[in-house]
Structures are given as C-alpha cells and as structure tokens.
Amino acid sequence: MSKNIFLIGFMGAGKSTIARALRDEYGMHLIEMDEQIEAQEGMTISQIFAKKGEACFRALETRLLEGLEGEENTVVSCGGGVPMRQENVAAMRRSGTIVYLSAAPETIYERVREFHTRPLLEGNMNVEYIESLMAQRLPNYLSAADITIRTDGKDARAISAEILQSVMQHD
Ligand code: S3P
C-alpha cells in the first residue's frame, strides 16, 4: 500500500485498535496522533488541555498533520476532533484516503467508560453526552470521509480487511 490512510471518528470508535491491526496485518507504518503529541510535549493530553488549553492542542494537531506530506504506506490514527478543522481535512486529503469509523453511542460508551484520559469526557461520561457531541460532529465526519466503515459488532481483523479492500477500490 503506497498511499496513506487516515482513520477518523469519535473517541472510542476503534481508531487506535484498527490502526494497530493495519500495521500488524499489512506492515503499514503507524502514527498515533495523540501519542505523538504527548511525546513531543512531554505531557499527557489531559495535561496539555489543563495547562495550555484546548486551542493549543488543536494547533498541535494541525501542525502534525501538515507535516505528514511525503509519508507513504502510513496509517494515521487521528484524534476525534481532527475533522472539525477544514485545514486538517485539506491536509489529510492531500496525502491519503480518509476513512470514517462509525460506532453507535452505546458502543462508544462501553469502550470509553473505564478510561480517564479524555478531557472532553471527564464529567460527561454518559450515553446522552456522547450522543449529542457525536450529532454535532457527524456532518464533519461524513463530509471529510472518502469511505465509511461501521465497526459495531465486528472484530479488528475484519474491519482492517474491509478498510484495505475499500481503499484499494476507492481510486
Ligand atoms: C478528542 C479525542 C481524543 C484526544 C482528545 C480530544 C476529541 O482522541 O485527541 O482527548 O476532541 O474528540 P481519541 O479520539 O483518540 O480518543
């Protein structure tokens, strides 16, 4: 696979898990945006939000994406808020195929409820909040996506095979 794949979708949609499956099954390079930003800043995402603010975090995301041109055979696991900025969508489009991983709010809740690494969900850990933030973001996810893959009830191997097949057919 010479092209890059950008996995977008809500927190807990399975982007990191699927990105690892694409690396392990198909030998793609992996970029996990949150991890890369944490390593670069020497802080967790929660610390960046608390100490530098969300706007700073969003600027770091954009800078990372804009620096990816020239990459090949890479799967990028994007933070859930990435498609909310048009410059991010443009940067992804320039260097690869954008795949939206969808999941029902109930599925998301089950996947994220035990974790306290996502500042936007702290104090909001319930299906209603997830549903309303997802509804707000859905138009951006859908308009950014070249391909949409439903993840509910499927395992990582099946999803990664489906992604690869769809990406190859896409252009
Ligand atoms: C965010 C999603 C998180 C992380 C940050 C903000 C969002 O990444 O970037 O907490 O705005 O949806 P994951 O989608 O990998 O959880």
PDB file of C-alpha atoms and ligand atoms in Angstrom:
ATOM      1  CA  MET A   1       0.000   0.000   0.000  1.00  0.00           C
ATOM      2  CA  SER A   2       1.781   3.150  -1.156  1.00  0.00           C
ATOM      3  CA  LYS A   3      -0.906   5.545  -0.028  1.00  0.00           C
ATOM      4  CA  ASN A   4      -1.691   6.723   3.467  1.00  0.00           C
ATOM      5  CA  ILE A   5      -4.860   6.012   5.422  1.00  0.00           C
ATOM      6  CA  PHE A   6      -6.317   8.498   7.915  1.00  0.00           C
ATOM      7  CA  LEU A   7      -8.697   6.962  10.431  1.00  0.00           C
ATOM      8  CA  ILE A   8     -11.214   9.477  11.755  1.00  0.00           C
ATOM      9  CA  GLY A   9     -14.159   9.067  14.088  1.00  0.00           C
ATOM     10  CA  PHE A  10     -15.436   9.687  17.573  1.00  0.00           C
ATOM     11  CA  MET A  11     -13.409   8.874  20.689  1.00  0.00           C
ATOM     12  CA  GLY A  12     -13.642   5.119  21.242  1.00  0.00           C
ATOM     13  CA  ALA A  13     -14.613   4.367  17.637  1.00  0.00           C
ATOM     14  CA  GLY A  14     -11.631   1.989  17.489  1.00  0.00           C
ATOM     15  CA  LYS A  15      -9.176   4.135  15.507  1.00  0.00           C
ATOM     16  CA  SER A  16      -6.118   3.108  17.567  1.00  0.00           C
ATOM     17  CA  THR A  17      -7.035  -0.575  17.608  1.00  0.00           C
ATOM     18  CA  ILE A  18      -7.680  -0.670  13.872  1.00  0.00           C
ATOM     19  CA  ALA A  19      -4.543   1.313  13.102  1.00  0.00           C
ATOM     20  CA  ARG A  20      -2.504  -1.263  15.045  1.00  0.00           C
ATOM     21  CA  ALA A  21      -4.250  -4.074  13.151  1.00  0.00           C
ATOM     22  CA  LEU A  22      -3.362  -2.416   9.822  1.00  0.00           C
ATOM     23  CA  ARG A  23       0.245  -2.161  10.981  1.00  0.00           C
ATOM     24  CA  ASP A  24       0.404  -5.744  12.226  1.00  0.00           C
ATOM     25  CA  GLU A  25      -1.500  -7.384   9.352  1.00  0.00           C
ATOM     26  CA  TYR A  26      -0.285  -5.303   6.424  1.00  0.00           C
ATOM     27  CA  GLY A  27       3.038  -3.812   7.531  1.00  0.00           C
ATOM     28  CA  MET A  28       1.898  -0.200   7.381  1.00  0.00           C
ATOM     29  CA  HIS A  29       3.746   2.436   9.415  1.00  0.00           C
ATOM     30  CA  LEU A  30       1.667   3.733  12.289  1.00  0.00           C
ATOM     31  CA  ILE A  31       1.245   7.268  13.536  1.00  0.00           C
ATOM     32  CA  GLU A  32      -0.903   7.657  16.632  1.00  0.00           C
ATOM     33  CA  MET A  33      -1.552  11.404  16.784  1.00  0.00           C
ATOM     34  CA  ASP A  34      -2.310  11.658  20.496  1.00  0.00           C
ATOM     35  CA  GLU A  35       0.784   9.646  21.421  1.00  0.00           C
ATOM     36  CA  GLN A  36       2.994  11.654  19.115  1.00  0.00           C
ATOM     37  CA  ILE A  37       1.738  14.954  20.556  1.00  0.00           C
ATOM     38  CA  GLU A  38       2.186  13.652  24.116  1.00  0.00           C
ATOM     39  CA  ALA A  39       5.767  12.559  23.375  1.00  0.00           C
ATOM     40  CA  GLN A  40       6.602  15.837  21.677  1.00  0.00           C
ATOM     41  CA  GLU A  41       5.164  17.970  24.505  1.00  0.00           C
ATOM     42  CA  GLY A  42       6.292  15.692  27.335  1.00  0.00           C
ATOM     43  CA  MET A  43       2.756  15.837  28.759  1.00  0.00           C
ATOM     44  CA  THR A  44      -0.408  13.771  28.618  1.00  0.00           C
ATOM     45  CA  ILE A  45      -3.375  15.044  26.563  1.00  0.00           C
ATOM     46  CA  SER A  46      -5.167  15.876  29.831  1.00  0.00           C
ATOM     47  CA  GLN A  47      -2.171  17.939  30.998  1.00  0.00           C
ATOM     48  CA  ILE A  48      -1.987  19.774  27.660  1.00  0.00           C
ATOM     49  CA  PHE A  49      -5.695  20.672  27.894  1.00  0.00           C
ATOM     50  CA  ALA A  50      -5.309  21.776  31.520  1.00  0.00           C
ATOM     51  CA  LYS A  51      -2.035  23.699  31.221  1.00  0.00           C
ATOM     52  CA  LYS A  52      -2.017  25.016  27.659  1.00  0.00           C
ATOM     53  CA  GLY A  53      -5.698  24.903  26.721  1.00  0.00           C
ATOM     54  CA  GLU A  54      -7.685  23.145  24.019  1.00  0.00           C
ATOM     55  CA  ALA A  55      -6.828  25.744  21.343  1.00  0.00           C
ATOM     56  CA  CYS A  56      -3.132  24.955  21.765  1.00  0.00           C
ATOM     57  CA  PHE A  57      -3.842  21.219  21.460  1.00  0.00           C
ATOM     58  CA  ARG A  58      -5.833  21.831  18.251  1.00  0.00           C
ATOM     59  CA  ALA A  59      -2.930  23.836  16.789  1.00  0.00           C
ATOM     60  CA  LEU A  60      -0.539  20.974  17.619  1.00  0.00           C
ATOM     61  CA  GLU A  61      -2.852  18.557  15.776  1.00  0.00           C
ATOM     62  CA  THR A  62      -2.869  20.766  12.678  1.00  0.00           C
ATOM     63  CA  ARG A  63       0.904  21.175  12.734  1.00  0.00           C
ATOM     64  CA  LEU A  64       1.390  17.409  12.987  1.00  0.00           C
ATOM     65  CA  LEU A  65      -0.967  16.700  10.063  1.00  0.00           C
ATOM     66  CA  GLU A  66       0.580  19.358   7.874  1.00  0.00           C
ATOM     67  CA  GLY A  67       3.991  17.792   8.492  1.00  0.00           C
ATOM     68  CA  LEU A  68       2.903  14.413   7.154  1.00  0.00           C
ATOM     69  CA  GLU A  69       3.133  15.194   3.459  1.00  0.00           C
ATOM     70  CA  GLY A  70       5.712  12.917   1.902  1.00  0.00           C
ATOM     71  CA  GLU A  71       4.790   9.967   4.111  1.00  0.00           C
ATOM     72  CA  GLU A  72       3.833   6.717   2.384  1.00  0.00           C
ATOM     73  CA  ASN A  73       2.309   3.417   3.472  1.00  0.00           C
ATOM     74  CA  THR A  74       1.275   5.026   6.743  1.00  0.00           C
ATOM     75  CA  VAL A  75      -1.890   4.673   8.791  1.00  0.00           C
ATOM     76  CA  VAL A  76      -2.675   7.691  10.955  1.00  0.00           C
ATOM     77  CA  SER A  77      -4.935   7.263  13.950  1.00  0.00           C
ATOM     78  CA  CYS A  78      -6.409  10.762  14.298  1.00  0.00           C
ATOM     79  CA  GLY A  79      -7.770  12.372  17.444  1.00  0.00           C
ATOM     80  CA  GLY A  80     -11.575  12.508  17.434  1.00  0.00           C
ATOM     81  CA  GLY A  81     -11.663  16.292  16.969  1.00  0.00           C
ATOM     82  CA  VAL A  82      -9.379  16.430  13.906  1.00  0.00           C
ATOM     83  CA  PRO A  83     -12.089  16.700  11.188  1.00  0.00           C
ATOM     84  CA  MET A  84     -13.596  19.750  12.914  1.00  0.00           C
ATOM     85  CA  ARG A  85     -10.979  21.969  11.235  1.00  0.00           C
ATOM     86  CA  GLN A  86     -11.074  22.369   7.478  1.00  0.00           C
ATOM     87  CA  GLU A  87      -7.303  22.820   7.226  1.00  0.00           C
ATOM     88  CA  ASN A  88      -6.908  19.387   8.833  1.00  0.00           C
ATOM     89  CA  VAL A  89      -9.260  17.815   6.312  1.00  0.00           C
ATOM     90  CA  ALA A  90      -7.365  19.512   3.470  1.00  0.00           C
ATOM     91  CA  ALA A  91      -4.010  18.248   4.797  1.00  0.00           C
ATOM     92  CA  MET A  92      -5.344  14.673   5.089  1.00  0.00           C
ATOM     93  CA  ARG A  93      -6.858  14.805   1.627  1.00  0.00           C
ATOM     94  CA  ARG A  94      -3.546  15.901   0.117  1.00  0.00           C
ATOM     95  CA  SER A  95      -1.741  12.850   1.412  1.00  0.00           C
ATOM     96  CA  GLY A  96      -4.157   9.951   1.628  1.00  0.00           C
ATOM     97  CA  THR A  97      -7.586   8.391   1.934  1.00  0.00           C
ATOM     98  CA  ILE A  98      -9.847   9.386   4.831  1.00  0.00           C
ATOM     99  CA  VAL A  99     -11.740   6.528   6.476  1.00  0.00           C
ATOM    100  CA  TYR A 100     -14.508   7.272   8.977  1.00  0.00           C
ATOM    101  CA  LEU A 101     -15.021   4.565  11.589  1.00  0.00           C
ATOM    102  CA  SER A 102     -18.574   4.802  12.865  1.00  0.00           C
ATOM    103  CA  ALA A 103     -19.984   3.283  16.039  1.00  0.00           C
ATOM    104  CA  ALA A 104     -23.230   3.723  17.959  1.00  0.00           C
ATOM    105  CA  PRO A 105     -23.109   5.961  21.075  1.00  0.00           C
ATOM    106  CA  GLU A 106     -23.834   2.914  23.275  1.00  0.00           C
ATOM    107  CA  THR A 107     -20.860   1.051  21.758  1.00  0.00           C
ATOM    108  CA  ILE A 108     -18.652   4.103  22.297  1.00  0.00           C
ATOM    109  CA  TYR A 109     -19.768   4.419  25.909  1.00  0.00           C
ATOM    110  CA  GLU A 110     -18.893   0.798  26.650  1.00  0.00           C
ATOM    111  CA  ARG A 111     -15.432   1.299  25.133  1.00  0.00           C
ATOM    112  CA  VAL A 112     -14.540   4.582  26.881  1.00  0.00           C
ATOM    113  CA  ARG A 113     -16.274   4.401  30.268  1.00  0.00           C
ATOM    114  CA  GLU A 114     -13.330   2.959  32.239  1.00  0.00           C
ATOM    115  CA  PHE A 115     -10.776   5.465  30.914  1.00  0.00           C
ATOM    116  CA  HIS A 116      -9.932   8.893  32.276  1.00  0.00           C
ATOM    117  CA  THR A 117      -7.562  10.008  29.538  1.00  0.00           C
ATOM    118  CA  ARG A 118     -10.049  12.080  27.528  1.00  0.00           C
ATOM    119  CA  PRO A 119     -10.632  15.549  28.981  1.00  0.00           C
ATOM    120  CA  LEU A 120     -13.808  16.156  26.939  1.00  0.00           C
ATOM    121  CA  LEU A 121     -15.499  13.160  28.569  1.00  0.00           C
ATOM    122  CA  GLU A 122     -14.464  13.858  32.159  1.00  0.00           C
ATOM    123  CA  GLY A 123     -17.661  14.745  33.997  1.00  0.00           C
ATOM    124  CA  ASN A 124     -19.626  13.853  30.851  1.00  0.00           C
ATOM    125  CA  MET A 125     -19.255  10.085  30.870  1.00  0.00           C
ATOM    126  CA  ASN A 126     -22.740   9.107  29.724  1.00  0.00           C
ATOM    127  CA  VAL A 127     -24.521   7.998  26.550  1.00  0.00           C
ATOM    128  CA  GLU A 128     -26.570  11.219  26.283  1.00  0.00           C
ATOM    129  CA  TYR A 129     -23.488  13.439  26.168  1.00  0.00           C
ATOM    130  CA  ILE A 130     -21.735  11.136  23.703  1.00  0.00           C
ATOM    131  CA  GLU A 131     -24.838  11.167  21.522  1.00  0.00           C
ATOM    132  CA  SER A 132     -25.091  14.968  21.496  1.00  0.00           C
ATOM    133  CA  LEU A 133     -21.364  15.577  20.801  1.00  0.00           C
ATOM    134  CA  MET A 134     -21.493  12.936  18.087  1.00  0.00           C
ATOM    135  CA  ALA A 135     -24.510  14.605  16.458  1.00  0.00           C
ATOM    136  CA  GLN A 136     -22.607  17.888  16.482  1.00  0.00           C
ATOM    137  CA  ARG A 137     -19.580  16.295  14.820  1.00  0.00           C
ATOM    138  CA  LEU A 138     -21.281  13.919  12.428  1.00  0.00           C
ATOM    139  CA  PRO A 139     -21.601  16.370   9.494  1.00  0.00           C
ATOM    140  CA  ASN A 140     -17.832  16.965   9.600  1.00  0.00           C
ATOM    141  CA  TYR A 141     -17.029  13.260   9.863  1.00  0.00           C
ATOM    142  CA  LEU A 142     -19.281  12.453   6.925  1.00  0.00           C
ATOM    143  CA  SER A 143     -18.156  15.259   4.678  1.00  0.00           C
ATOM    144  CA  ALA A 144     -14.461  14.534   5.350  1.00  0.00           C
ATOM    145  CA  ALA A 145     -14.795  10.790   4.744  1.00  0.00           C
ATOM    146  CA  ASP A 146     -13.876   9.112   1.463  1.00  0.00           C
ATOM    147  CA  ILE A 147     -15.054   5.837   2.980  1.00  0.00           C
ATOM    148  CA  THR A 148     -17.279   4.997   5.968  1.00  0.00           C
ATOM    149  CA  ILE A 149     -16.933   1.707   7.841  1.00  0.00           C
ATOM    150  CA  ARG A 150     -19.313   0.588  10.595  1.00  0.00           C
ATOM    151  CA  THR A 151     -17.454  -1.013  13.466  1.00  0.00           C
ATOM    152  CA  ASP A 152     -20.257  -2.195  15.777  1.00  0.00           C
ATOM    153  CA  GLY A 153     -20.064  -5.929  16.379  1.00  0.00           C
ATOM    154  CA  LYS A 154     -17.045  -6.502  14.107  1.00  0.00           C
ATOM    155  CA  ASP A 155     -13.528  -7.523  15.123  1.00  0.00           C
ATOM    156  CA  ALA A 156     -10.345  -5.622  14.285  1.00  0.00           C
ATOM    157  CA  ARG A 157      -9.161  -8.107  11.653  1.00  0.00           C
ATOM    158  CA  ALA A 158     -12.437  -7.966   9.737  1.00  0.00           C
ATOM    159  CA  ILE A 159     -12.527  -4.176   9.912  1.00  0.00           C
ATOM    160  CA  SER A 160      -8.934  -3.753   8.735  1.00  0.00           C
ATOM    161  CA  ALA A 161      -9.518  -6.145   5.803  1.00  0.00           C
ATOM    162  CA  GLU A 162     -12.663  -4.195   4.865  1.00  0.00           C
ATOM    163  CA  ILE A 163     -10.730  -0.917   5.010  1.00  0.00           C
ATOM    164  CA  LEU A 164      -7.914  -2.159   2.826  1.00  0.00           C
ATOM    165  CA  GLN A 165     -10.302  -3.516   0.225  1.00  0.00           C
ATOM    166  CA  SER A 166     -12.337  -0.283   0.151  1.00  0.00           C
ATOM    167  CA  VAL A 167      -9.238   1.918  -0.030  1.00  0.00           C
ATOM    168  CA  MET A 168      -7.875  -0.050  -2.976  1.00  0.00           C
ATOM    169  CA  GLN A 169     -11.212   0.224  -4.785  1.00  0.00           C
ATOM    170  CA  HIS A 170     -11.557   3.899  -3.972  1.00  0.00           C
ATOM    171  CA  ASP A 171      -9.289   5.234  -6.681  1.00  0.00           C
TER     172      ASP A 171
HETATM  173  C1  S3P B   1     -10.539  14.275  21.324  1.00  0.00           C
HETATM  174  C2  S3P B   1     -10.219  12.942  21.126  1.00  0.00           C
HETATM  175  C3  S3P B   1      -9.045  12.310  21.738  1.00  0.00           C
HETATM  176  C4  S3P B   1      -7.951  13.336  22.007  1.00  0.00           C
HETATM  177  C5  S3P B   1      -8.504  14.493  22.800  1.00  0.00           C
HETATM  178  C6  S3P B   1      -9.670  15.198  22.111  1.00  0.00           C
HETATM  179  C7  S3P B   1     -11.751  14.832  20.686  1.00  0.00           C
HETATM  180  O1  S3P B   1      -8.524  11.301  20.883  1.00  0.00           O
HETATM  181  O2  S3P B   1      -7.400  13.799  20.799  1.00  0.00           O
HETATM  182  O3  S3P B   1      -8.897  13.984  24.048  1.00  0.00           O
HETATM  183  O4  S3P B   1     -11.885  16.067  20.580  1.00  0.00           O
HETATM  184  O5  S3P B   1     -12.614  14.018  20.250  1.00  0.00           O
HETATM  185  P1  S3P B   1      -9.259   9.868  20.628  1.00  0.00           P
HETATM  186  O6  S3P B   1     -10.330  10.104  19.600  1.00  0.00           O
HETATM  187  O7  S3P B   1      -8.145   9.028  20.102  1.00  0.00           O
HETATM  188  O8  S3P B   1      -9.794   9.416  21.935  1.00  0.00           O
END
